[in-house]
Amino acid sequence: MARQRLRAALSPIQLGAGDIHPADCVARWGGMAQGSDRRIPVRRMAWMLRRSAFLCMAATMLSIVVVLAEDGGVKAGEKADAAPITFDTLAGNLPGVVLARSTPYLVVGDIFVPRGTTVRIQAGTVFLFKNFTGLHVLGRLEAKGAKEEPIVFTSEHDRDYNPVEGPDAAPYDWNGVRIHADAVGSSLRYCAVMYSVDGIISDTRFIRIDPCLFVQNGNENLTIEGEVHEVRDQYYRYAISVDDPSVVGVPRDILRDPLARRRSILRYGGLALCAGGCVMGILYSAGYGESRDELRSLSGVDRQNLAANSSGDWERARDKVDGSRGGMLVGWGLLTVGALGFAWTFTF
């Protein structure tokens, strides 16, 4: 298009003495007169204009690249080549098992643990709540996180889980967790409740919080049957003992730690292995030293030893060394396994 316009502008010009073709025209350069030595044919001038335009475009592109390089590339929040983060949205009744995903869930409406059902949430699951949304527990909730993979209930503006441009997370961003009176036996383990209005409000005291973290909640962090619990920004535990005389008409299994029996078995079993392995290791270690010395003495090639002992004596001494060595290794192995099992019981 630019070339066509240039040709149209330089079409044959009527100068009064006849038509003159543009190739025969000359242009003034630098404001000099027509007859000066700086006269340039129009064809050459058109080529110079095209080259100047190309150089201007190249310089412009180079300046843009330099600016981007100095500015560290595309700024946060710009939609250049960065793919937007996509979330699975939640609203309404939760399924029986909420699976942990590589990206958080975005809660766009109130979510519910339905009455008469049990909902289990996997460790590492993250919920981002929009304004005026929350979690209502009418059935039984089992949110079992881990110290390395906690279950997180937080605001959609939490930059740790939603790094996009927008307002920062703050208290009162979402409603919080409401545990209703029928949600007896609900338990939350290694969960974090952050930036909500009321943290957790429970209408029943028959729940377990073992432990949970409460951060930057607006009114209170934890309220159970109207009683506010003093909770700081650290892990907090709450549970009712099965020996509490105020517990009436509630199945004791609900209040017990479901892992307590397994933990006790493993813990005492580990201690037993440690004790047995230690005794066995000490006894066989002593026997191994004696049998090894005996085998060494029977292995001599002097004439007196060869005359007094037979090959059968040497073989029996060797078998005794092998047996003592095996018993020693088994004993110390049992001690190691017992110690590891005992230590592992403190992780759950």
Coordinates of C-alpha atoms in Angstrom, one line a residue:
M1 CA 0.0 0.0 0.0
A2 CA 2.8 2.5 0.9
R3 CA 4.5 1.6 -2.4
Q4 CA 1.3 2.2 -4.4
R5 CA 0.8 5.6 -2.7
L6 CA 4.4 6.6 -3.5
R7 CA 4.0 5.6 -7.2
A8 CA 0.7 7.6 -7.4
A9 CA 2.4 10.7 -5.9
L10 CA 5.2 10.4 -8.4
S11 CA 3.1 9.8 -11.5
P12 CA 4.0 12.0 -14.6
I13 CA 3.9 15.6 -13.6
Q14 CA 2.8 18.4 -15.9
L15 CA 5.5 21.0 -15.8
G16 CA 4.2 23.1 -18.7
A17 CA 6.9 21.9 -21.2
G18 CA 5.5 18.4 -21.5
D19 CA 5.1 15.4 -19.4
I20 CA 8.1 14.4 -17.4
H21 CA 8.5 10.8 -16.1
P22 CA 9.4 10.5 -12.4
A23 CA 12.7 8.8 -13.3
D24 CA 13.8 12.1 -14.9
C25 CA 12.8 14.2 -11.9
V26 CA 15.1 15.4 -9.2
A27 CA 14.4 16.2 -5.6
R28 CA 15.9 18.9 -3.3
W29 CA 18.0 17.5 -0.5
G30 CA 18.6 19.5 2.7
G31 CA 16.8 22.5 1.4
M32 CA 19.3 23.2 -1.4
A33 CA 18.3 24.7 -4.6
Q34 CA 17.4 22.6 -7.6
G35 CA 20.6 23.4 -9.4
S36 CA 23.0 22.4 -6.6
D37 CA 25.2 19.4 -6.5
R38 CA 23.1 17.6 -3.9
R39 CA 20.3 16.9 -6.4
I40 CA 19.2 13.2 -6.1
P41 CA 17.2 11.2 -8.6
V42 CA 13.8 10.2 -7.4
R43 CA 14.4 6.5 -7.8
R44 CA 17.4 6.8 -5.5
M45 CA 15.5 8.9 -3.1
A46 CA 12.7 6.3 -2.9
W47 CA 15.3 3.6 -2.1
M48 CA 16.8 5.8 0.6
L49 CA 13.3 6.4 2.1
R50 CA 12.6 2.7 2.2
R51 CA 15.9 2.0 3.8
S52 CA 15.3 4.8 6.4
A53 CA 11.9 3.3 7.2
F54 CA 13.4 -0.1 7.7
L55 CA 16.1 1.3 10.0
C56 CA 13.5 3.1 12.1
M57 CA 11.5 -0.1 12.5
A58 CA 14.6 -2.0 13.5
A59 CA 15.6 0.6 16.0
T60 CA 12.1 0.6 17.5
M61 CA 12.0 -3.2 17.9
L62 CA 15.5 -3.1 19.4
S63 CA 14.4 -0.5 22.0
I64 CA 11.4 -2.6 22.9
V65 CA 13.7 -5.7 23.5
V66 CA 16.1 -3.6 25.6
V67 CA 13.3 -2.2 27.7
L68 CA 11.9 -5.7 28.3
A69 CA 15.3 -7.0 29.2
E70 CA 16.0 -4.2 31.6
D71 CA 12.5 -4.6 33.2
G72 CA 13.0 -8.4 33.7
G73 CA 10.5 -9.5 31.1
V74 CA 6.7 -9.5 31.4
K75 CA 5.5 -8.1 34.6
A76 CA 3.3 -10.1 37.0
G77 CA -0.3 -10.0 36.1
E78 CA 0.3 -9.4 32.4
K79 CA -1.3 -12.0 30.1
A80 CA 1.7 -12.4 27.7
D81 CA 2.6 -16.0 27.4
A82 CA 1.7 -17.2 30.9
A83 CA -1.0 -19.8 31.1
P84 CA -3.7 -18.9 33.6
I85 CA -4.1 -21.1 36.6
T86 CA -7.2 -23.2 36.4
F87 CA -9.0 -24.6 39.5
D88 CA -11.6 -27.3 40.1
T89 CA -14.7 -25.5 41.6
L90 CA -16.7 -26.8 44.5
A91 CA -20.2 -26.0 45.8
G92 CA -22.9 -28.0 47.5
N93 CA -22.5 -31.5 49.0
L94 CA -19.0 -33.0 49.1
P95 CA -18.3 -36.5 47.8
G96 CA -17.3 -39.3 50.2
V97 CA -13.6 -38.8 49.5
V98 CA -12.1 -35.5 48.5
L99 CA -8.9 -36.3 46.6
A100 CA -5.8 -34.1 46.9
R101 CA -4.9 -32.4 43.6
S102 CA -1.9 -30.6 42.2
T103 CA -3.9 -27.3 42.3
P104 CA -6.3 -26.1 44.9
Y105 CA -10.1 -26.3 44.8
L106 CA -11.9 -23.0 44.4
V107 CA -15.0 -22.9 46.6
V108 CA -17.6 -20.8 44.8
G109 CA -20.6 -21.6 47.1
D110 CA -21.1 -23.1 50.5
I111 CA -19.9 -26.7 50.7
F112 CA -21.5 -29.4 53.0
V113 CA -20.7 -32.6 54.6
P114 CA -24.2 -34.1 54.3
R115 CA -26.1 -35.3 57.3
G116 CA -25.7 -39.1 58.0
T117 CA -22.6 -39.4 55.8
T118 CA -18.8 -39.4 56.3
V119 CA -16.5 -37.3 54.2
R120 CA -12.8 -38.0 54.2
I121 CA -10.4 -35.4 52.9
Q122 CA -6.9 -36.5 51.8
A123 CA -3.7 -35.0 53.1
G124 CA -2.4 -32.1 51.1
T125 CA -5.8 -30.8 49.9
V126 CA -6.2 -27.0 49.6
F127 CA -9.5 -25.2 49.6
L128 CA -9.6 -21.5 48.4
F129 CA -12.9 -19.9 49.5
K130 CA -14.6 -17.0 47.8
N131 CA -16.2 -14.2 49.9
F132 CA -19.4 -15.2 51.8
T133 CA -18.7 -19.0 51.4
G134 CA -17.8 -21.6 54.0
L135 CA -17.8 -25.2 55.1
H136 CA -20.8 -26.7 56.9
V137 CA -20.4 -30.1 58.6
L138 CA -23.7 -31.8 59.3
G139 CA -22.4 -35.4 59.1
R140 CA -19.0 -36.7 60.1
L141 CA -15.8 -35.1 58.7
E142 CA -12.5 -36.8 58.7
A143 CA -9.9 -34.3 57.6
K144 CA -6.6 -36.1 58.1
G145 CA -3.6 -34.1 57.0
A146 CA 0.0 -34.7 57.8
K147 CA 2.7 -32.4 59.2
E148 CA 4.4 -32.3 55.8
E149 CA 1.1 -32.2 53.8
P150 CA -1.5 -30.3 55.9
I151 CA -5.1 -29.7 54.7
V152 CA -5.6 -26.0 54.1
F153 CA -8.8 -23.9 54.3
T154 CA -8.0 -20.4 53.2
S155 CA -9.0 -17.3 51.2
E156 CA -9.0 -17.3 47.4
H157 CA -6.6 -14.3 47.7
D158 CA -3.9 -16.3 49.6
R159 CA -0.8 -15.7 47.5
D160 CA 0.8 -18.9 48.8
Y161 CA -1.7 -20.9 46.8
N162 CA -3.1 -18.4 44.2
P163 CA -0.3 -16.2 42.9
V164 CA -2.3 -13.8 40.7
E165 CA -2.8 -10.0 40.8
G166 CA -5.4 -8.8 43.2
P167 CA -6.1 -7.9 46.8
D168 CA -4.0 -9.6 49.5
A169 CA -5.7 -12.2 51.8
A170 CA -7.1 -10.7 55.0
P171 CA -9.3 -11.6 57.9
Y172 CA -13.0 -11.9 57.1
D173 CA -12.3 -13.0 53.5
W174 CA -14.6 -16.1 53.9
N175 CA -17.1 -17.4 56.5
G176 CA -15.2 -20.2 58.1
V177 CA -16.0 -23.8 59.2
R178 CA -19.3 -24.5 61.0
I179 CA -19.6 -27.9 62.7
H180 CA -23.3 -28.5 63.5
A181 CA -24.7 -30.4 66.5
D182 CA -25.2 -33.6 64.6
A183 CA -21.6 -33.8 63.4
V184 CA -20.5 -35.8 66.5
G185 CA -17.1 -37.6 66.0
S186 CA -15.7 -35.2 63.4
S187 CA -12.0 -34.9 63.5
L188 CA -9.4 -32.5 62.0
R189 CA -5.8 -33.5 62.0
Y190 CA -3.0 -31.2 60.8
C191 CA -5.4 -28.7 59.2
A192 CA -4.9 -24.9 58.8
V193 CA -7.8 -22.4 58.9
M194 CA -6.8 -19.0 57.7
Y195 CA -8.3 -15.5 56.9
S196 CA -11.9 -16.4 57.8
V197 CA -14.5 -14.7 59.9
D198 CA -14.9 -17.1 62.7
G199 CA -12.3 -19.9 62.2
I200 CA -14.1 -23.0 63.5
I201 CA -17.4 -22.8 65.3
S202 CA -18.6 -26.1 66.7
D203 CA -22.1 -26.7 68.1
T204 CA -20.9 -30.0 69.7
R205 CA -17.9 -30.6 71.9
F206 CA -17.6 -34.2 70.7
I207 CA -15.0 -33.4 68.1
R208 CA -11.2 -33.8 67.8
I209 CA -8.7 -31.2 66.8
D210 CA -5.4 -32.9 66.8
P211 CA -3.7 -30.5 66.0
C212 CA -4.8 -27.6 63.8
L213 CA -3.3 -24.2 63.0
F214 CA -5.4 -21.0 63.1
V215 CA -4.0 -17.9 61.3
Q216 CA -5.4 -14.4 60.8
N217 CA -9.1 -15.1 61.5
G218 CA -11.4 -12.2 62.1
N219 CA -13.5 -12.7 65.2
E220 CA -12.3 -15.8 66.9
N221 CA -10.2 -18.8 65.9
L222 CA -12.1 -21.6 67.7
T223 CA -15.4 -21.6 69.5
I224 CA -16.9 -24.8 70.9
E225 CA -20.5 -24.8 72.2
G226 CA -20.3 -21.0 72.8
E227 CA -16.9 -21.2 74.6
V228 CA -14.1 -19.3 73.0
H229 CA -10.7 -21.1 73.1
E230 CA -7.6 -19.0 73.4
V231 CA -5.6 -20.0 70.3
R232 CA -2.4 -18.4 69.1
D233 CA -0.8 -18.7 65.7
Q234 CA 0.5 -22.2 66.5
Y235 CA -0.8 -25.7 66.4
Y236 CA -3.7 -26.3 68.9
R237 CA -5.2 -29.5 70.2
Y238 CA -8.6 -30.2 71.5
A239 CA -10.2 -33.5 72.5
I240 CA -12.6 -34.8 75.3
S241 CA -11.3 -37.7 77.4
V242 CA -13.4 -40.8 77.5
D243 CA -13.2 -40.6 81.3
D244 CA -14.9 -37.1 81.3
P245 CA -18.0 -37.5 83.7
S246 CA -19.9 -35.0 81.5
V247 CA -19.9 -37.4 78.6
V248 CA -23.4 -38.9 78.6
G249 CA -25.0 -41.0 75.9
V250 CA -22.1 -40.7 73.5
P251 CA -20.4 -43.9 72.2
R252 CA -17.0 -44.1 73.7
D253 CA -15.5 -45.2 70.3
I254 CA -16.3 -41.7 68.9
L255 CA -14.2 -40.0 71.5
R256 CA -11.3 -42.4 71.4
D257 CA -8.4 -41.8 69.1
P258 CA -9.0 -44.3 66.3
L259 CA -5.3 -44.9 66.0
A260 CA -4.6 -45.3 69.7
R261 CA -4.8 -49.1 69.8
R262 CA -2.6 -49.5 66.8
R263 CA -0.1 -47.0 68.1
S264 CA 0.0 -48.8 71.5
I265 CA 0.6 -52.2 69.9
L266 CA 3.4 -50.9 67.7
R267 CA 5.0 -48.9 70.5
Y268 CA 5.0 -51.7 73.1
G269 CA 6.0 -54.2 70.4
G270 CA 8.9 -52.0 69.4
L271 CA 10.0 -51.8 73.1
A272 CA 9.8 -55.6 73.3
L273 CA 11.9 -56.1 70.2
C274 CA 14.5 -53.6 71.5
A275 CA 14.8 -55.5 74.9
G276 CA 14.9 -58.9 73.3
G277 CA 17.3 -57.9 70.6
C278 CA 19.6 -56.2 73.1
V279 CA 19.8 -59.3 75.3
M280 CA 20.3 -61.6 72.3
G281 CA 22.9 -59.4 70.8
I282 CA 25.0 -59.2 74.0
L283 CA 24.9 -63.0 74.7
Y284 CA 25.7 -64.0 71.2
S285 CA 28.4 -61.4 70.9
A286 CA 30.2 -62.9 74.0
G287 CA 29.8 -66.4 72.6
Y288 CA 31.1 -65.3 69.2
G289 CA 34.3 -64.0 70.8
E290 CA 34.9 -67.3 72.7
S291 CA 34.1 -69.6 69.7
R292 CA 36.3 -67.5 67.4
D293 CA 39.3 -67.9 69.8
E294 CA 38.6 -71.6 70.0
L295 CA 38.6 -71.9 66.2
R296 CA 41.7 -69.9 65.9
S297 CA 43.5 -72.3 68.3
L298 CA 42.3 -75.4 66.4
S299 CA 43.5 -73.9 63.2
G300 CA 47.2 -74.2 64.2
V301 CA 49.4 -76.4 62.0
D302 CA 51.8 -77.4 64.8
R303 CA 52.4 -81.1 65.3
Q304 CA 51.0 -81.1 68.9
N305 CA 47.7 -79.5 67.8
L306 CA 47.3 -81.9 64.9
A307 CA 47.9 -84.9 67.2
A308 CA 45.5 -83.7 69.9
N309 CA 42.5 -82.6 67.7
S310 CA 40.8 -84.0 64.7
S311 CA 39.1 -82.3 61.7
G312 CA 35.7 -83.0 63.4
D313 CA 36.8 -80.8 66.3
W314 CA 37.7 -78.0 63.9
E315 CA 34.4 -78.3 62.0
R316 CA 32.4 -78.1 65.3
A317 CA 34.3 -75.0 66.3
R318 CA 33.6 -73.4 62.9
D319 CA 29.9 -74.2 63.2
K320 CA 29.8 -72.6 66.6
V321 CA 31.4 -69.5 65.3
D322 CA 28.9 -69.3 62.4
G323 CA 26.0 -69.8 64.9
S324 CA 27.2 -67.1 67.2
R325 CA 27.7 -64.7 64.4
G326 CA 24.2 -65.3 63.1
G327 CA 22.6 -64.9 66.5
M328 CA 24.6 -61.7 67.1
L329 CA 23.4 -60.2 63.8
V330 CA 19.8 -61.2 64.4
G331 CA 19.9 -59.7 67.9
W332 CA 21.2 -56.4 66.9
G333 CA 18.9 -56.4 63.9
L334 CA 15.9 -56.9 66.2
L335 CA 17.1 -54.0 68.3
T336 CA 17.3 -51.7 65.3
V337 CA 13.8 -52.7 64.0
G338 CA 12.3 -52.3 67.4
A339 CA 13.9 -48.8 67.9
L340 CA 12.7 -47.7 64.4
G341 CA 9.1 -49.0 65.1
F342 CA 9.0 -47.3 68.5
A343 CA 10.1 -44.0 67.0
W344 CA 7.6 -44.3 64.1
T345 CA 4.6 -44.5 66.5
F346 CA 5.2 -40.8 67.3
T347 CA 4.6 -39.7 63.7
F348 CA 0.8 -40.5 63.7

